[in-house]
């Protein structure tokens, strides 16, 4: 398969994730959609890495994997803290820091 | 190879659509697992064996288990709170934005001068993307990013413990005293403090289920985290 196809799939997944971040209101699902976007980035990185024939893009993808794991840990910690304080689990109602 | 690509790509896209469109967060997580496994197979088609395996082990294994735990903890109460209350206008705007973004990305990707994009990629050896190659690169050329990533993981672990620790919102004075010789399960305790009984059966086992329509706000206002300051503390001028 041409590398083009992989990049188009990656762009589609990224857009789906972006739409999900915009329309979903549960912070858990927003985090899942962020994962989608990070994975789309990973797919593009690995596609480009295959195109050049070097493994640098794969190293970058592994770093993205680590960053995504950290982001999930912190995000889920915040969701659990919200739940403990009985705040609404809804990103539209949590707007105290909006300014 | 083309056949496999289309199968995996369609499964990955279907998983992504499921994450965005399904109402139950638990099904969203399962849909993301399907998506991640299909994506790992796409990585295999790109001859990135190590990243594919790491994707399955780290993502579909560890991270998704974390998600499932939190969804079972937070979303297990089955609150009648609609997850999809975005107005039709907002949804239409978001979908329009997504389509515009895709068109822009497609133009950017396909309109580049990179000739090699429409080929199968460079010729690579058998050990391309193998654990040995990746490991050598990580420990020689990319040693510094590797160490930084390990520190990032450490910071995230400490942050998660600090965030999700038992301190928040529940002071020691408010904890009910457990009976010395008695039924610990039936001892009174605040709602939603993460007891095993609640984890197994949801609300309403050890404590009555709060009515989310009516007294949610009331409960929130009377909870200890909104307790007024002690009188000795002077408000800042």
CSV table of C-alpha atoms in Angstrom, one decimal:
chain,number,residue,atom,x,y,z
A,1,UNK,CA,0.0,0.0,0.0
A,2,UNK,CA,1.1,3.5,-0.7
A,3,UNK,CA,2.0,5.6,2.4
A,4,UNK,CA,-0.7,8.0,1.2
A,5,UNK,CA,-3.4,5.7,2.3
A,6,UNK,CA,-2.1,5.4,5.8
A,7,UNK,CA,-1.9,9.2,6.0
A,8,UNK,CA,-5.5,9.6,4.9
A,9,UNK,CA,-6.7,7.1,7.5
A,10,UNK,CA,-4.7,9.0,10.1
A,11,UNK,CA,-6.3,12.3,9.1
A,12,UNK,CA,-9.8,10.7,9.3
A,13,UNK,CA,-9.1,9.3,12.7
A,14,UNK,CA,-7.8,12.7,13.9
A,15,UNK,CA,-10.9,14.5,12.6
A,16,UNK,CA,-13.1,12.0,14.3
A,17,UNK,CA,-11.3,12.6,17.6
A,18,UNK,CA,-11.5,16.4,17.2
A,19,UNK,CA,-15.3,16.2,16.6
A,20,UNK,CA,-15.6,13.9,19.6
A,21,UNK,CA,-13.8,16.4,21.8
A,22,UNK,CA,-16.1,19.1,20.6
A,23,UNK,CA,-19.4,17.4,21.0
A,24,UNK,CA,-19.1,15.0,23.9
A,25,UNK,CA,-19.6,16.3,27.5
A,26,UNK,CA,-18.4,13.5,29.6
A,27,UNK,CA,-14.8,14.1,30.5
A,28,UNK,CA,-14.0,10.4,30.3
A,29,UNK,CA,-15.1,10.3,26.7
A,30,UNK,CA,-13.3,13.6,25.9
A,31,UNK,CA,-10.1,11.8,27.2
A,32,UNK,CA,-10.9,8.9,24.9
A,33,UNK,CA,-11.2,11.2,22.0
A,34,UNK,CA,-7.9,12.8,22.9
A,35,UNK,CA,-6.4,9.3,22.7
A,36,UNK,CA,-7.9,8.9,19.2
A,37,UNK,CA,-6.1,12.1,18.1
A,38,UNK,CA,-2.8,11.0,19.6
A,39,UNK,CA,-3.1,7.7,17.9
A,40,UNK,CA,-3.8,9.3,14.6
A,41,UNK,CA,-0.6,11.3,15.1
A,42,UNK,CA,1.2,8.1,15.8
A,43,UNK,CA,0.0,6.5,12.7
A,44,UNK,CA,1.2,9.5,10.6
A,45,UNK,CA,4.6,9.4,12.4
A,46,UNK,CA,5.1,5.7,11.6
A,47,UNK,CA,3.9,6.2,8.1
A,48,UNK,CA,6.4,8.9,7.5
A,49,UNK,CA,9.1,6.8,9.2
A,50,UNK,CA,8.4,4.0,6.8
A,51,UNK,CA,8.5,6.4,3.9
A,52,UNK,CA,12.0,7.5,4.9
A,53,UNK,CA,13.2,4.1,5.9
A,54,UNK,CA,14.5,5.3,9.3
A,55,UNK,CA,13.3,4.3,12.7
A,56,UNK,CA,13.3,7.9,14.2
A,57,UNK,CA,9.6,8.3,13.6
A,58,UNK,CA,9.0,5.1,15.6
A,59,UNK,CA,11.0,6.4,18.5
A,60,UNK,CA,8.9,9.5,18.4
A,61,UNK,CA,5.7,7.4,18.4
A,62,UNK,CA,6.9,5.6,21.5
A,63,UNK,CA,7.5,8.9,23.2
A,64,UNK,CA,4.0,9.9,22.2
A,65,UNK,CA,2.7,6.6,23.8
A,66,UNK,CA,4.4,7.6,27.0
A,67,UNK,CA,3.0,11.1,27.0
A,68,UNK,CA,-0.5,9.7,26.3
A,69,UNK,CA,-0.1,7.3,29.3
A,70,UNK,CA,0.8,10.2,31.5
A,71,UNK,CA,-2.1,12.3,30.3
A,72,UNK,CA,-4.5,9.5,30.9
A,73,UNK,CA,-3.2,9.0,34.4
A,74,UNK,CA,-3.6,12.7,35.3
A,75,UNK,CA,-6.9,13.1,33.5
A,76,UNK,CA,-8.5,10.1,35.2
A,77,UNK,CA,-7.1,11.3,38.5
A,78,UNK,CA,-8.9,14.6,38.0
A,79,UNK,CA,-12.1,12.7,37.1
A,80,UNK,CA,-11.9,10.6,40.2
A,81,UNK,CA,-11.3,13.8,42.3
A,82,UNK,CA,-14.3,15.4,40.7
A,83,UNK,CA,-16.4,12.4,41.5
A,84,UNK,CA,-15.2,12.3,45.1
A,85,UNK,CA,-16.3,15.9,45.6
A,86,UNK,CA,-19.6,15.1,44.0
A,87,UNK,CA,-19.1,17.7,41.3
A,88,UNK,CA,-21.0,17.1,38.1
A,89,UNK,CA,-19.1,14.8,35.7
A,90,UNK,CA,-19.8,17.2,32.8
A,91,UNK,CA,-17.4,19.5,31.1
A,92,UNK,CA,-20.1,22.0,30.3
A,93,UNK,CA,-21.0,22.5,33.9
A,94,UNK,CA,-17.5,22.8,35.2
A,95,UNK,CA,-16.8,26.3,34.1
A,96,UNK,CA,-15.5,28.0,37.2
A,97,UNK,CA,-12.1,28.6,35.7
A,98,UNK,CA,-13.6,30.1,32.6
A,99,UNK,CA,-12.8,33.7,33.7
B,1,UNK,CA,-1.5,-6.5,1.6
B,2,UNK,CA,-4.0,-4.1,0.1
B,3,UNK,CA,-6.9,-6.3,1.4
B,4,UNK,CA,-5.5,-6.4,4.9
B,5,UNK,CA,-4.9,-2.6,4.9
B,6,UNK,CA,-8.6,-1.9,4.0
B,7,UNK,CA,-9.9,-4.4,6.6
B,8,UNK,CA,-7.8,-3.0,9.4
B,9,UNK,CA,-8.4,0.6,8.3
B,10,UNK,CA,-12.2,0.1,8.3
B,11,UNK,CA,-12.1,-1.6,11.7
B,12,UNK,CA,-10.0,1.2,13.1
B,13,UNK,CA,-12.3,3.8,11.7
B,14,UNK,CA,-15.4,2.0,12.9
B,15,UNK,CA,-13.8,1.9,16.4
B,16,UNK,CA,-13.2,5.6,16.2
B,17,UNK,CA,-16.8,6.3,15.2
B,18,UNK,CA,-17.9,4.1,18.1
B,19,UNK,CA,-15.9,6.1,20.6
B,20,UNK,CA,-17.4,9.3,19.4
B,21,UNK,CA,-21.0,8.1,18.9
B,22,UNK,CA,-21.8,5.6,21.6
B,23,UNK,CA,-23.6,6.8,24.6
B,24,UNK,CA,-22.4,4.5,27.3
B,25,UNK,CA,-18.8,5.4,28.3
B,26,UNK,CA,-18.1,1.7,29.0
B,27,UNK,CA,-18.9,0.8,25.4
B,28,UNK,CA,-16.8,3.8,24.3
B,29,UNK,CA,-13.8,2.3,26.1
B,30,UNK,CA,-14.4,-1.2,24.5
B,31,UNK,CA,-14.7,0.5,21.1
B,32,UNK,CA,-11.4,2.2,21.7
B,33,UNK,CA,-9.8,-1.2,22.5
B,34,UNK,CA,-11.0,-2.5,19.1
B,35,UNK,CA,-9.6,0.7,17.4
B,36,UNK,CA,-6.3,0.3,19.1
B,37,UNK,CA,-5.8,-3.3,18.1
B,38,UNK,CA,-6.7,-2.5,14.5
B,39,UNK,CA,-4.3,0.4,14.6
B,40,UNK,CA,-1.5,-1.9,15.9
B,41,UNK,CA,-2.2,-4.2,12.9
B,42,UNK,CA,-1.8,-1.1,10.7
B,43,UNK,CA,1.5,-0.5,12.4
B,44,UNK,CA,2.5,-4.0,11.6
B,45,UNK,CA,1.7,-3.4,7.9
B,46,UNK,CA,4.2,-0.5,8.1
B,47,UNK,CA,6.7,-2.9,9.6
B,48,UNK,CA,6.9,-1.3,13.0
B,49,UNK,CA,6.7,-4.5,14.9
B,50,UNK,CA,7.9,-3.2,18.3
B,51,UNK,CA,5.6,-0.2,18.3
B,52,UNK,CA,2.7,-2.5,17.4
B,53,UNK,CA,3.4,-4.8,20.3
B,54,UNK,CA,3.9,-1.9,22.6
B,55,UNK,CA,0.6,-0.4,21.5
B,56,UNK,CA,-1.2,-3.6,22.3
B,57,UNK,CA,0.5,-4.2,25.7
B,58,UNK,CA,0.6,-0.6,26.9
B,59,UNK,CA,-2.5,0.8,25.4
B,60,UNK,CA,-5.0,-1.9,24.9
B,61,UNK,CA,-3.7,-3.7,28.0
B,62,UNK,CA,-2.7,-1.3,30.7
B,63,UNK,CA,-4.2,2.1,29.9
B,64,UNK,CA,-7.6,0.6,28.9
B,65,UNK,CA,-7.8,-1.4,32.1
B,66,UNK,CA,-7.3,2.0,34.0
B,67,UNK,CA,-10.1,3.4,31.9
B,68,UNK,CA,-12.4,0.5,32.7
B,69,UNK,CA,-11.7,0.8,36.4
B,70,UNK,CA,-12.5,4.5,36.4
B,71,UNK,CA,-15.7,4.1,34.2
B,72,UNK,CA,-16.9,1.4,36.6
B,73,UNK,CA,-16.2,3.7,39.6
B,74,UNK,CA,-17.6,6.9,38.2
B,75,UNK,CA,-20.2,5.8,35.7
B,76,UNK,CA,-21.4,2.8,37.7
B,77,UNK,CA,-24.0,4.8,39.5
B,78,UNK,CA,-26.2,4.9,36.4
B,79,UNK,CA,-27.1,8.5,36.9
B,80,UNK,CA,-29.9,9.7,34.6
B,81,UNK,CA,-27.6,12.4,33.4
B,82,UNK,CA,-27.7,12.6,29.6
B,83,UNK,CA,-24.3,12.4,28.1
B,84,UNK,CA,-25.3,13.8,24.8
B,85,UNK,CA,-27.0,17.1,25.6
B,86,UNK,CA,-25.1,19.2,23.1
B,87,UNK,CA,-27.5,21.3,21.1
B,88,UNK,CA,-28.1,20.5,17.5
B,89,UNK,CA,-26.4,23.7,16.5
B,90,UNK,CA,-23.3,22.9,18.4
B,91,UNK,CA,-23.2,19.4,17.0
B,92,UNK,CA,-23.6,20.6,13.4
B,93,UNK,CA,-20.9,23.2,14.0
B,94,UNK,CA,-18.5,20.6,15.4
B,95,UNK,CA,-19.1,18.2,12.5
B,96,UNK,CA,-18.6,21.0,10.0
B,97,UNK,CA,-15.4,21.9,11.7
B,98,UNK,CA,-14.3,18.2,11.5
B,99,UNK,CA,-15.1,18.0,7.8
B,100,UNK,CA,-13.2,21.3,7.1
B,101,UNK,CA,-10.2,20.0,9.2
B,102,UNK,CA,-10.2,16.7,7.2
B,103,UNK,CA,-10.2,18.6,3.9
B,104,UNK,CA,-7.4,20.8,5.0
B,105,UNK,CA,-5.4,17.9,6.2
B,106,UNK,CA,-5.9,16.0,3.0
B,107,UNK,CA,-4.8,18.9,1.0
B,108,UNK,CA,-1.8,19.3,3.2
B,109,UNK,CA,-0.9,15.7,3.0
B,110,UNK,CA,-1.5,15.0,-0.6
B,111,UNK,CA,-0.4,18.4,-1.9
B,112,UNK,CA,3.1,18.1,-0.5
B,113,UNK,CA,6.1,17.8,-2.8
B,114,UNK,CA,7.1,14.5,-1.1
B,115,UNK,CA,7.4,12.2,-4.1
B,116,UNK,CA,7.8,9.1,-1.9
B,117,UNK,CA,4.4,9.5,-0.5
B,118,UNK,CA,2.8,7.6,-3.4
B,119,UNK,CA,5.3,4.8,-3.2
B,120,UNK,CA,5.5,1.9,-0.9
B,121,UNK,CA,8.3,3.6,1.1
B,122,UNK,CA,12.0,3.1,1.2
B,123,UNK,CA,13.5,-0.4,1.0
B,124,UNK,CA,14.2,-1.6,4.5
B,125,UNK,CA,15.9,-4.6,5.9
B,126,UNK,CA,14.3,-7.4,7.9
B,127,UNK,CA,15.4,-5.9,11.2
B,128,UNK,CA,13.6,-2.6,10.5
B,129,UNK,CA,11.4,-1.7,13.5
B,130,UNK,CA,12.5,-4.8,15.4
B,131,UNK,CA,13.0,-4.5,19.2
B,132,UNK,CA,16.8,-4.7,18.8
B,133,UNK,CA,16.9,-1.7,16.4
B,134,UNK,CA,14.5,0.4,18.5
B,135,UNK,CA,16.3,-0.5,21.7
B,136,UNK,CA,19.7,0.4,20.2
B,137,UNK,CA,18.4,3.7,19.0
B,138,UNK,CA,16.7,4.5,22.4
B,139,UNK,CA,19.8,3.8,24.4
B,140,UNK,CA,22.3,5.6,22.1
B,141,UNK,CA,20.9,8.4,19.8
B,142,UNK,CA,17.8,9.1,21.8
B,143,UNK,CA,19.0,8.4,25.4
B,144,UNK,CA,18.1,11.9,26.6
B,145,UNK,CA,14.4,11.7,25.4
B,146,UNK,CA,14.3,8.3,26.9
B,147,UNK,CA,15.3,9.5,30.4
B,148,UNK,CA,13.0,12.5,30.1
B,149,UNK,CA,10.1,10.2,29.3
B,150,UNK,CA,10.9,8.1,32.4
B,151,UNK,CA,10.9,11.3,34.6
B,152,UNK,CA,7.6,12.2,33.0
B,153,UNK,CA,6.1,8.9,34.0
B,154,UNK,CA,7.4,9.3,37.5
B,155,UNK,CA,5.8,12.8,37.7
B,156,UNK,CA,2.5,11.5,36.4
B,157,UNK,CA,2.4,8.7,38.9
B,158,UNK,CA,3.1,11.1,41.8
B,159,UNK,CA,0.5,13.5,40.4
B,160,UNK,CA,-2.1,10.8,40.1
B,161,UNK,CA,-1.6,9.7,43.7
B,162,UNK,CA,-1.9,13.3,44.9
B,163,UNK,CA,-5.0,13.9,42.8
B,164,UNK,CA,-6.9,10.8,43.6
B,165,UNK,CA,-5.8,10.4,47.2
B,166,UNK,CA,-8.4,10.1,49.9
B,167,UNK,CA,-7.9,13.6,51.3
B,168,UNK,CA,-10.1,15.6,48.9
B,169,UNK,CA,-13.5,16.6,50.1
B,170,UNK,CA,-13.6,14.3,53.0
B,171,UNK,CA,-12.0,15.3,56.3
B,172,UNK,CA,-11.2,12.8,59.0
B,173,UNK,CA,-13.7,14.4,61.4
B,174,UNK,CA,-16.6,13.5,59.0
B,175,UNK,CA,-15.8,9.9,58.8
B,176,UNK,CA,-18.2,7.8,60.8
B,177,UNK,CA,-16.7,5.7,63.5
B,178,UNK,CA,-16.8,2.1,62.7
B,179,UNK,CA,-18.3,-0.2,65.3
B,180,UNK,CA,-15.8,-2.1,67.4
B,181,UNK,CA,-17.6,-5.5,67.1
B,182,UNK,CA,-20.1,-5.3,64.5
B,183,UNK,CA,-21.1,-5.3,60.9
B,184,UNK,CA,-18.5,-3.1,59.1
B,185,UNK,CA,-20.4,-3.3,55.9
B,186,UNK,CA,-23.6,-1.9,57.4
B,187,UNK,CA,-21.8,0.9,59.3
B,188,UNK,CA,-23.0,4.3,58.2
B,189,UNK,CA,-20.7,6.1,55.8
B,190,UNK,CA,-21.0,8.9,53.3
B,191,UNK,CA,-22.3,8.1,49.8
B,192,UNK,CA,-19.8,7.5,47.0
B,193,UNK,CA,-16.6,7.2,49.0
B,194,UNK,CA,-15.5,4.2,47.0
B,195,UNK,CA,-16.3,1.4,49.3
B,196,UNK,CA,-16.2,-2.2,48.1
B,197,UNK,CA,-20.0,-2.6,48.6
B,198,UNK,CA,-20.7,0.4,46.3
B,199,UNK,CA,-18.3,-0.9,43.8
B,200,UNK,CA,-20.0,-4.2,43.6
B,201,UNK,CA,-23.6,-3.0,43.7
B,202,UNK,CA,-23.7,0.7,43.0
B,203,UNK,CA,-25.6,3.1,45.1
B,204,UNK,CA,-28.2,2.2,47.6
B,205,UNK,CA,-26.7,-0.8,49.3
B,206,UNK,CA,-25.1,0.8,52.4
B,207,UNK,CA,-26.7,4.2,51.9
B,208,UNK,CA,-29.9,5.3,50.2
B,209,UNK,CA,-29.5,6.4,46.6
B,210,UNK,CA,-29.4,10.2,46.3
B,211,UNK,CA,-32.0,11.6,44.0
B,212,UNK,CA,-29.9,13.3,41.3
B,213,UNK,CA,-32.8,15.4,40.0
B,214,UNK,CA,-33.7,17.0,43.3
B,215,UNK,CA,-31.1,17.2,46.0
B,216,UNK,CA,-27.8,17.1,44.1
B,217,UNK,CA,-27.2,20.8,44.4
B,218,UNK,CA,-28.4,20.8,48.0
B,219,UNK,CA,-26.0,18.0,48.8
B,220,UNK,CA,-23.2,19.9,47.1
B,221,UNK,CA,-23.8,23.0,49.1
B,222,UNK,CA,-23.8,21.3,52.5
B,223,UNK,CA,-20.8,19.2,51.8
B,224,UNK,CA,-17.7,19.7,53.8
B,225,UNK,CA,-15.7,21.1,51.0
B,226,UNK,CA,-17.9,24.2,51.1
B,227,UNK,CA,-17.6,24.6,54.8
B,228,UNK,CA,-17.2,28.3,55.9
B,229,UNK,CA,-13.8,29.4,57.0
B,230,UNK,CA,-13.0,29.3,60.8
B,231,UNK,CA,-13.7,32.7,62.4
B,232,UNK,CA,-10.1,33.3,63.4
B,233,UNK,CA,-9.2,33.6,59.8
B,234,UNK,CA,-9.4,37.1,58.6
B,235,UNK,CA,-10.5,37.6,55.0
B,236,UNK,CA,-7.8,39.3,52.9
B,237,UNK,CA,-8.5,43.0,52.6
